Amino acid sequence: MTDDAYLFLLDDASAQLGVVPAAVGELACMETPAVRAWLDAQGSTPTSPHLRLLPPEERAAVPEGAERLPVPLSEEELNRLRHQLAPEPLARVEEELLAYRDCADGRDGLIGRALAAGVAPHRIVELTGVDPATVTAAASS
């Protein structure tokens, strides 16, 4: 498990903040008594368009005064959440980085494209499992 992500409720469902949990897929935390009780107390449901989810590093983006609940996510759930938050060009490169775990052919070129597209070095390390020094070396070349 990692640091806690945050479930929160927005007043305006059209706001482009966070991810609707259903877009991330099955999340173990959504079935816990704590989350169910919190949703009941808020008069909300797991499918509400007002319900959003943000990863731990984005917790400062939760609006002041918004009803919020910290929830634990597995590494795989957290990767799916981050992928949903990535802009489309980054999301495609991130998919390639995830696929890279199975094959090292063209590694440096892929890492270079990811860096050029704006994928953060720490995110490349998370997605590929390569040593941080490898990403740093690719960034320098």
CSV table of N, CA and C in Angstrom, one decimal, residues 2-131:
chain,number,residue,atom,x,y,z
A,2,THR,N,0.3,2.3,-0.4
A,2,THR,CA,1.0,3.6,-0.5
A,2,THR,C,0.4,4.6,0.4
A,3,ASP,N,0.8,5.9,0.3
A,3,ASP,CA,0.1,6.9,1.0
A,3,ASP,C,-1.3,6.9,0.5
A,4,ASP,N,-2.2,7.5,1.3
A,4,ASP,CA,-3.6,7.5,1.0
A,4,ASP,C,-3.9,8.4,-0.1
A,5,ALA,N,-4.8,8.0,-1.0
A,5,ALA,CA,-5.4,8.8,-2.0
A,5,ALA,C,-6.6,9.5,-1.3
A,6,TYR,N,-7.3,10.4,-2.0
A,6,TYR,CA,-8.5,11.0,-1.4
A,6,TYR,C,-9.7,10.9,-2.3
A,7,LEU,N,-10.8,10.5,-1.6
A,7,LEU,CA,-12.1,10.6,-2.2
A,7,LEU,C,-12.6,11.9,-1.7
A,8,PHE,N,-13.3,12.6,-2.6
A,8,PHE,CA,-13.9,13.9,-2.1
A,8,PHE,C,-15.2,14.2,-3.0
A,9,LEU,N,-16.0,15.1,-2.5
A,9,LEU,CA,-17.2,15.5,-3.2
A,9,LEU,C,-17.1,16.9,-3.7
A,10,LEU,N,-17.4,17.1,-4.9
A,10,LEU,CA,-17.4,18.5,-5.5
A,10,LEU,C,-18.9,19.0,-5.5
A,11,ASP,N,-19.0,20.3,-5.3
A,11,ASP,CA,-20.4,20.9,-5.5
A,11,ASP,C,-20.8,20.9,-6.9
A,12,ASP,N,-19.8,21.2,-7.8
A,12,ASP,CA,-20.1,21.3,-9.3
A,12,ASP,C,-19.6,20.0,-10.0
A,13,ALA,N,-20.5,19.1,-10.4
A,13,ALA,CA,-20.1,17.9,-11.1
A,13,ALA,C,-19.4,18.1,-12.4
A,14,SER,N,-19.5,19.3,-13.0
A,14,SER,CA,-18.9,19.6,-14.3
A,14,SER,C,-17.4,20.0,-14.1
A,15,ALA,N,-17.0,20.3,-12.9
A,15,ALA,CA,-15.6,20.7,-12.6
A,15,ALA,C,-14.6,19.6,-13.1
A,16,GLN,N,-13.5,19.9,-13.7
A,16,GLN,CA,-12.5,19.0,-14.2
A,16,GLN,C,-11.4,18.7,-13.2
A,17,LEU,N,-11.8,18.3,-12.0
A,17,LEU,CA,-10.9,18.0,-11.0
A,17,LEU,C,-11.0,16.6,-10.5
A,18,GLY,N,-9.9,15.9,-10.5
A,18,GLY,CA,-9.9,14.5,-10.0
A,18,GLY,C,-10.5,13.6,-11.1
A,19,VAL,N,-10.7,12.4,-10.7
A,19,VAL,CA,-11.3,11.3,-11.5
A,19,VAL,C,-12.5,10.7,-10.8
A,20,VAL,N,-13.6,10.5,-11.6
A,20,VAL,CA,-14.7,9.8,-11.1
A,20,VAL,C,-14.2,8.3,-10.8
A,21,PRO,N,-14.4,7.8,-9.6
A,21,PRO,CA,-13.8,6.5,-9.2
A,21,PRO,C,-14.2,5.4,-10.2
A,22,ALA,N,-15.4,5.4,-10.8
A,22,ALA,CA,-15.8,4.4,-11.7
A,22,ALA,C,-14.9,4.3,-12.9
A,23,ALA,N,-14.3,5.5,-13.3
A,23,ALA,CA,-13.4,5.5,-14.5
A,23,ALA,C,-12.1,4.8,-14.2
A,24,VAL,N,-11.7,4.6,-13.0
A,24,VAL,CA,-10.5,3.9,-12.6
A,24,VAL,C,-10.7,2.4,-12.6
A,25,GLY,N,-11.9,1.9,-12.6
A,25,GLY,CA,-12.2,0.5,-12.5
A,25,GLY,C,-12.5,0.1,-11.1
A,26,GLU,N,-12.4,-1.2,-10.9
A,26,GLU,CA,-12.7,-1.8,-9.6
A,26,GLU,C,-11.7,-1.3,-8.6
A,27,LEU,N,-12.1,-0.7,-7.5
A,27,LEU,CA,-11.3,-0.3,-6.4
A,27,LEU,C,-11.7,-1.0,-5.1
A,28,ALA,N,-10.8,-1.7,-4.5
A,28,ALA,CA,-11.1,-2.4,-3.2
A,28,ALA,C,-11.7,-1.5,-2.2
A,29,CYS,N,-11.2,-0.3,-2.1
A,29,CYS,CA,-11.6,0.6,-1.0
A,29,CYS,C,-13.1,1.0,-1.1
A,30,MET,N,-13.6,0.9,-2.3
A,30,MET,CA,-15.0,1.3,-2.5
A,30,MET,C,-16.0,0.3,-1.8
A,31,GLU,N,-15.5,-0.9,-1.5
A,31,GLU,CA,-16.3,-1.9,-0.8
A,31,GLU,C,-16.1,-1.9,0.7
A,32,THR,N,-15.3,-1.1,1.2
A,32,THR,CA,-15.0,-1.1,2.7
A,32,THR,C,-16.2,-0.5,3.4
A,33,PRO,N,-16.4,-0.9,4.7
A,33,PRO,CA,-17.4,-0.3,5.5
A,33,PRO,C,-17.2,1.2,5.7
A,34,ALA,N,-15.9,1.6,5.8
A,34,ALA,CA,-15.6,3.0,6.1
A,34,ALA,C,-16.1,3.9,4.9
A,35,VAL,N,-15.8,3.5,3.7
A,35,VAL,CA,-16.2,4.3,2.5
A,35,VAL,C,-17.7,4.2,2.3
A,36,ARG,N,-18.3,3.1,2.5
A,36,ARG,CA,-19.8,3.0,2.4
A,36,ARG,C,-20.5,3.9,3.5
A,37,ALA,N,-20.0,3.9,4.7
A,37,ALA,CA,-20.5,4.7,5.7
A,37,ALA,C,-20.3,6.2,5.4
A,38,TRP,N,-19.1,6.6,4.9
A,38,TRP,CA,-18.9,7.9,4.6
A,38,TRP,C,-19.8,8.4,3.4
A,39,LEU,N,-20.0,7.6,2.4
A,39,LEU,CA,-20.9,7.9,1.3
A,39,LEU,C,-22.3,8.1,1.8
A,40,ASP,N,-22.8,7.2,2.7
A,40,ASP,CA,-24.1,7.3,3.3
A,40,ASP,C,-24.3,8.5,4.1
A,41,ALA,N,-23.2,8.9,4.9
A,41,ALA,CA,-23.3,10.1,5.7
A,41,ALA,C,-23.4,11.4,4.8
A,42,GLN,N,-22.8,11.3,3.6
A,42,GLN,CA,-22.8,12.4,2.7
A,42,GLN,C,-24.0,12.4,1.8
A,43,GLY,N,-24.8,11.4,1.9
A,43,GLY,CA,-26.0,11.3,1.0
A,43,GLY,C,-25.6,11.1,-0.4
A,44,SER,N,-24.5,10.3,-0.6
A,44,SER,CA,-23.9,10.1,-2.0
A,44,SER,C,-23.8,8.6,-2.3
A,45,THR,N,-23.4,8.3,-3.5
A,45,THR,CA,-23.3,6.9,-3.9
A,45,THR,C,-21.9,6.8,-4.6
A,46,PRO,N,-21.4,5.5,-4.8
A,46,PRO,CA,-20.2,5.3,-5.5
A,46,PRO,C,-20.2,5.8,-7.0
A,47,THR,N,-21.4,5.9,-7.6
A,47,THR,CA,-21.5,6.3,-9.0
A,47,THR,C,-21.9,7.8,-9.1
A,48,SER,N,-21.9,8.6,-8.1
A,48,SER,CA,-22.2,10.0,-8.2
A,48,SER,C,-21.2,10.7,-9.0
A,49,PRO,N,-21.7,11.6,-9.9
A,49,PRO,CA,-20.8,12.4,-10.7
A,49,PRO,C,-20.1,13.5,-9.8
A,50,HIS,N,-20.5,13.7,-8.6
A,50,HIS,CA,-19.8,14.6,-7.7
A,50,HIS,C,-18.7,14.0,-7.0
A,51,LEU,N,-18.6,12.6,-7.0
A,51,LEU,CA,-17.5,11.9,-6.2
A,51,LEU,C,-16.3,11.9,-7.1
A,52,ARG,N,-15.2,12.2,-6.5
A,52,ARG,CA,-13.9,12.3,-7.3
A,52,ARG,C,-12.8,11.6,-6.4
A,53,LEU,N,-11.7,11.3,-7.1
A,53,LEU,CA,-10.6,10.6,-6.5
A,53,LEU,C,-9.3,11.3,-7.0
A,54,LEU,N,-8.4,11.5,-6.1
A,54,LEU,CA,-7.0,12.1,-6.4
A,54,LEU,C,-6.0,11.3,-5.8
A,55,PRO,N,-4.8,11.1,-6.4
A,55,PRO,CA,-3.7,10.4,-5.8
A,55,PRO,C,-3.1,11.2,-4.7
A,56,PRO,N,-2.2,10.5,-3.9
A,56,PRO,CA,-1.7,11.2,-2.7
A,56,PRO,C,-0.9,12.5,-3.1
A,57,GLU,N,-0.2,12.5,-4.2
A,57,GLU,CA,0.6,13.7,-4.5
A,57,GLU,C,-0.2,14.9,-5.0
A,58,GLU,N,-1.5,14.7,-5.2
A,58,GLU,CA,-2.4,15.7,-5.6
A,58,GLU,C,-3.4,16.2,-4.5
A,59,ARG,N,-3.2,15.7,-3.3
A,59,ARG,CA,-4.1,16.0,-2.3
A,59,ARG,C,-4.3,17.5,-2.0
A,60,ALA,N,-3.3,18.3,-2.3
A,60,ALA,CA,-3.5,19.7,-2.1
A,60,ALA,C,-4.5,20.3,-3.0
A,61,ALA,N,-4.9,19.6,-4.1
A,61,ALA,CA,-5.8,20.1,-5.1
A,61,ALA,C,-7.3,19.9,-4.6
A,62,VAL,N,-7.5,19.2,-3.5
A,62,VAL,CA,-8.8,19.0,-3.0
A,62,VAL,C,-9.3,20.3,-2.5
A,63,PRO,N,-10.5,20.8,-3.0
A,63,PRO,CA,-10.9,22.1,-2.6
A,63,PRO,C,-11.1,22.3,-1.1
A,64,GLU,N,-10.7,23.4,-0.6
A,64,GLU,CA,-10.9,23.7,0.8
A,64,GLU,C,-12.4,23.6,1.2
A,65,GLY,N,-12.7,22.9,2.3
A,65,GLY,CA,-14.1,22.7,2.7
A,65,GLY,C,-14.8,21.6,2.1
A,66,ALA,N,-14.2,20.9,1.1
A,66,ALA,CA,-14.9,19.8,0.4
A,66,ALA,C,-14.9,18.6,1.4
A,67,GLU,N,-15.9,17.9,1.4
A,67,GLU,CA,-16.0,16.6,2.2
A,67,GLU,C,-15.0,15.7,1.5
A,68,ARG,N,-14.1,15.1,2.4
A,68,ARG,CA,-13.0,14.2,1.8
A,68,ARG,C,-12.8,13.1,2.8
A,69,LEU,N,-12.2,12.0,2.2
A,69,LEU,CA,-11.9,10.8,2.9
A,69,LEU,C,-10.7,10.2,2.4
A,70,PRO,N,-9.6,10.0,3.2
A,70,PRO,CA,-8.4,9.3,2.7
A,70,PRO,C,-8.7,7.8,2.5
A,71,VAL,N,-8.2,7.3,1.4
A,71,VAL,CA,-8.5,5.9,1.1
A,71,VAL,C,-7.2,5.2,0.6
A,72,PRO,N,-6.9,4.0,1.1
A,72,PRO,CA,-5.7,3.3,0.6
A,72,PRO,C,-5.9,2.7,-0.7
A,73,LEU,N,-5.0,2.8,-1.6
A,73,LEU,CA,-5.0,2.2,-2.9
A,73,LEU,C,-3.8,1.3,-3.1
A,74,SER,N,-4.0,0.2,-3.8
A,74,SER,CA,-2.8,-0.7,-4.1
A,74,SER,C,-2.0,0.0,-5.2
A,75,GLU,N,-0.8,-0.4,-5.4
A,75,GLU,CA,0.1,0.2,-6.4
A,75,GLU,C,-0.6,0.1,-7.8
A,76,GLU,N,-1.2,-1.0,-8.1
A,76,GLU,CA,-1.9,-1.1,-9.4
A,76,GLU,C,-3.1,-0.2,-9.5
A,77,GLU,N,-3.9,0.0,-8.5
A,77,GLU,CA,-5.0,0.9,-8.5
A,77,GLU,C,-4.5,2.3,-8.6
A,78,LEU,N,-3.4,2.7,-7.9
A,78,LEU,CA,-2.8,4.0,-8.0
A,78,LEU,C,-2.3,4.3,-9.4
A,79,ASN,N,-1.7,3.3,-10.0
A,79,ASN,CA,-1.2,3.5,-11.4
A,79,ASN,C,-2.4,3.8,-12.4
A,80,ARG,N,-3.5,3.0,-12.2
A,80,ARG,CA,-4.7,3.3,-13.0
A,80,ARG,C,-5.2,4.7,-12.8
A,81,LEU,N,-5.3,5.1,-11.5
A,81,LEU,CA,-5.7,6.5,-11.2
A,81,LEU,C,-4.9,7.5,-11.9
A,82,ARG,N,-3.6,7.4,-11.8
A,82,ARG,CA,-2.6,8.4,-12.4
A,82,ARG,C,-2.8,8.4,-13.9
A,83,HIS,N,-3.0,7.2,-14.4
A,83,HIS,CA,-3.2,7.1,-15.9
A,83,HIS,C,-4.4,7.9,-16.3
A,84,GLN,N,-5.5,7.8,-15.6
A,84,GLN,CA,-6.7,8.5,-15.9
A,84,GLN,C,-6.5,10.0,-15.8
A,85,LEU,N,-5.6,10.4,-15.0
A,85,LEU,CA,-5.4,11.9,-14.8
A,85,LEU,C,-4.5,12.5,-15.9
A,86,ALA,N,-3.7,11.6,-16.5
A,86,ALA,CA,-2.7,12.1,-17.5
A,86,ALA,C,-3.4,12.6,-18.8
A,87,PRO,N,-3.0,13.7,-19.3
A,87,PRO,CA,-3.5,14.2,-20.6
A,87,PRO,C,-3.3,13.1,-21.7
A,88,GLU,N,-4.1,13.1,-22.7
A,88,GLU,CA,-4.1,12.0,-23.7
A,88,GLU,C,-2.7,11.7,-24.3
A,89,PRO,N,-1.9,12.7,-24.7
A,89,PRO,CA,-0.6,12.4,-25.2
A,89,PRO,C,0.3,11.6,-24.2
A,90,LEU,N,0.2,12.1,-23.0
A,90,LEU,CA,1.0,11.4,-21.9
A,90,LEU,C,0.4,10.1,-21.6
A,91,ALA,N,-0.9,9.9,-21.7
A,91,ALA,CA,-1.5,8.6,-21.4
A,91,ALA,C,-1.0,7.6,-22.4
A,92,ARG,N,-0.9,7.9,-23.6
A,92,ARG,CA,-0.4,7.0,-24.6
A,92,ARG,C,1.0,6.6,-24.4
A,93,VAL,N,1.9,7.5,-24.0
A,93,VAL,CA,3.3,7.2,-23.7
A,93,VAL,C,3.3,6.4,-22.5
A,94,GLU,N,2.5,6.7,-21.5
A,94,GLU,CA,2.5,5.9,-20.3
A,94,GLU,C,2.1,4.4,-20.6
A,95,GLU,N,1.1,4.2,-21.5
A,95,GLU,CA,0.8,2.9,-21.8
A,95,GLU,C,2.0,2.1,-22.5
A,96,GLU,N,2.7,2.8,-23.3
A,96,GLU,CA,3.9,2.2,-23.8
A,96,GLU,C,4.9,1.9,-22.7
A,97,LEU,N,5.1,2.7,-21.8
A,97,LEU,CA,6.0,2.5,-20.7
A,97,LEU,C,5.6,1.3,-19.9
A,98,LEU,N,4.3,1.1,-19.6
A,98,LEU,CA,3.8,-0.1,-18.9
A,98,LEU,C,4.1,-1.3,-19.7
A,99,ALA,N,3.8,-1.3,-21.0
A,99,ALA,CA,4.1,-2.4,-21.9
A,99,ALA,C,5.6,-2.7,-21.9
A,100,TYR,N,6.4,-1.7,-21.7
A,100,TYR,CA,7.9,-1.9,-21.8
A,100,TYR,C,8.3,-2.9,-20.7
A,101,ARG,N,7.6,-3.1,-19.7
A,101,ARG,CA,8.0,-4.0,-18.6
A,101,ARG,C,8.3,-5.4,-19.2
A,102,ASP,N,7.6,-5.7,-20.3
A,102,ASP,CA,7.7,-7.1,-20.9
A,102,ASP,C,8.8,-7.1,-21.9
A,103,CYS,N,9.4,-6.0,-22.3
A,103,CYS,CA,10.4,-6.1,-23.4
A,103,CYS,C,11.3,-4.8,-23.3
A,104,ALA,N,12.6,-5.1,-23.4
A,104,ALA,CA,13.6,-4.0,-23.3
A,104,ALA,C,14.0,-3.4,-24.6
A,105,ASP,N,13.5,-4.0,-25.8
A,105,ASP,CA,14.0,-3.5,-27.1
A,105,ASP,C,13.5,-2.0,-27.3
A,106,GLY,N,14.5,-1.1,-27.6
A,106,GLY,CA,14.2,0.3,-27.8
A,106,GLY,C,14.0,1.1,-26.5
A,107,ARG,N,14.5,0.5,-25.4
A,107,ARG,CA,14.3,1.2,-24.1
A,107,ARG,C,14.7,2.6,-24.1
A,108,ASP,N,15.9,2.9,-24.5
A,108,ASP,CA,16.4,4.3,-24.4
A,108,ASP,C,15.5,5.3,-25.3
A,109,GLY,N,15.1,4.8,-26.5
A,109,GLY,CA,14.3,5.7,-27.3
A,109,GLY,C,13.0,5.9,-26.7
A,110,LEU,N,12.4,4.9,-26.1
A,110,LEU,CA,11.1,5.1,-25.4
A,110,LEU,C,11.2,6.0,-24.2
A,111,ILE,N,12.2,5.8,-23.4
A,111,ILE,CA,12.4,6.7,-22.3
A,111,ILE,C,12.6,8.2,-22.8
A,112,GLY,N,13.4,8.3,-23.8
A,112,GLY,CA,13.6,9.7,-24.4
A,112,GLY,C,12.3,10.3,-24.9
A,113,ARG,N,11.5,9.5,-25.6
A,113,ARG,CA,10.2,10.0,-26.0
A,113,ARG,C,9.3,10.4,-24.9
A,114,ALA,N,9.3,9.6,-23.8
A,114,ALA,CA,8.5,9.9,-22.6
A,114,ALA,C,9.0,11.2,-22.0
A,115,LEU,N,10.3,11.3,-21.8
A,115,LEU,CA,10.8,12.6,-21.2
A,115,LEU,C,10.4,13.8,-22.1
A,116,ALA,N,10.6,13.6,-23.4
A,116,ALA,CA,10.2,14.7,-24.3
A,116,ALA,C,8.7,15.1,-24.3
A,117,ALA,N,7.9,14.1,-24.0
A,117,ALA,CA,6.5,14.3,-23.9
A,117,ALA,C,6.0,14.9,-22.6
A,118,GLY,N,7.0,14.9,-21.6
A,118,GLY,CA,6.7,15.6,-20.4
A,118,GLY,C,6.4,14.6,-19.2
A,119,VAL,N,6.6,13.3,-19.4
A,119,VAL,CA,6.4,12.4,-18.3
A,119,VAL,C,7.5,12.6,-17.3
A,120,ALA,N,7.2,12.7,-16.1
A,120,ALA,CA,8.2,13.0,-15.1
A,120,ALA,C,9.1,11.8,-14.9
A,121,PRO,N,10.4,12.0,-14.6
A,121,PRO,CA,11.3,10.9,-14.5
A,121,PRO,C,10.9,9.9,-13.4
A,122,HIS,N,10.4,10.3,-12.3
A,122,HIS,CA,9.9,9.4,-11.2
A,122,HIS,C,8.8,8.5,-11.7
A,123,ARG,N,7.9,9.1,-12.6
A,123,ARG,CA,6.8,8.3,-13.1
A,123,ARG,C,7.3,7.3,-14.1
A,124,ILE,N,8.3,7.6,-14.9
A,124,ILE,CA,8.9,6.6,-15.8
A,124,ILE,C,9.5,5.4,-15.0
A,125,VAL,N,10.2,5.7,-13.9
A,125,VAL,CA,10.7,4.7,-13.0
A,125,VAL,C,9.6,3.8,-12.5
A,126,GLU,N,8.5,4.4,-12.0
A,126,GLU,CA,7.3,3.7,-11.5
A,126,GLU,C,6.7,2.8,-12.6
A,127,LEU,N,6.6,3.3,-13.8
A,127,LEU,CA,5.9,2.6,-14.8
A,127,LEU,C,6.7,1.5,-15.4
A,128,THR,N,8.0,1.7,-15.5
A,128,THR,CA,8.9,0.7,-16.2
A,128,THR,C,9.7,-0.2,-15.2
A,129,GLY,N,9.9,0.3,-14.0
A,129,GLY,CA,10.7,-0.5,-13.1
A,129,GLY,C,12.2,-0.4,-13.4
A,130,VAL,N,12.6,0.5,-14.3
A,130,VAL,CA,14.0,0.7,-14.5
A,130,VAL,C,14.7,1.5,-13.4
A,131,ASP,N,16.0,1.3,-13.3
A,131,ASP,CA,16.7,2.0,-12.3
A,131,ASP,C,16.6,3.5,-12.6
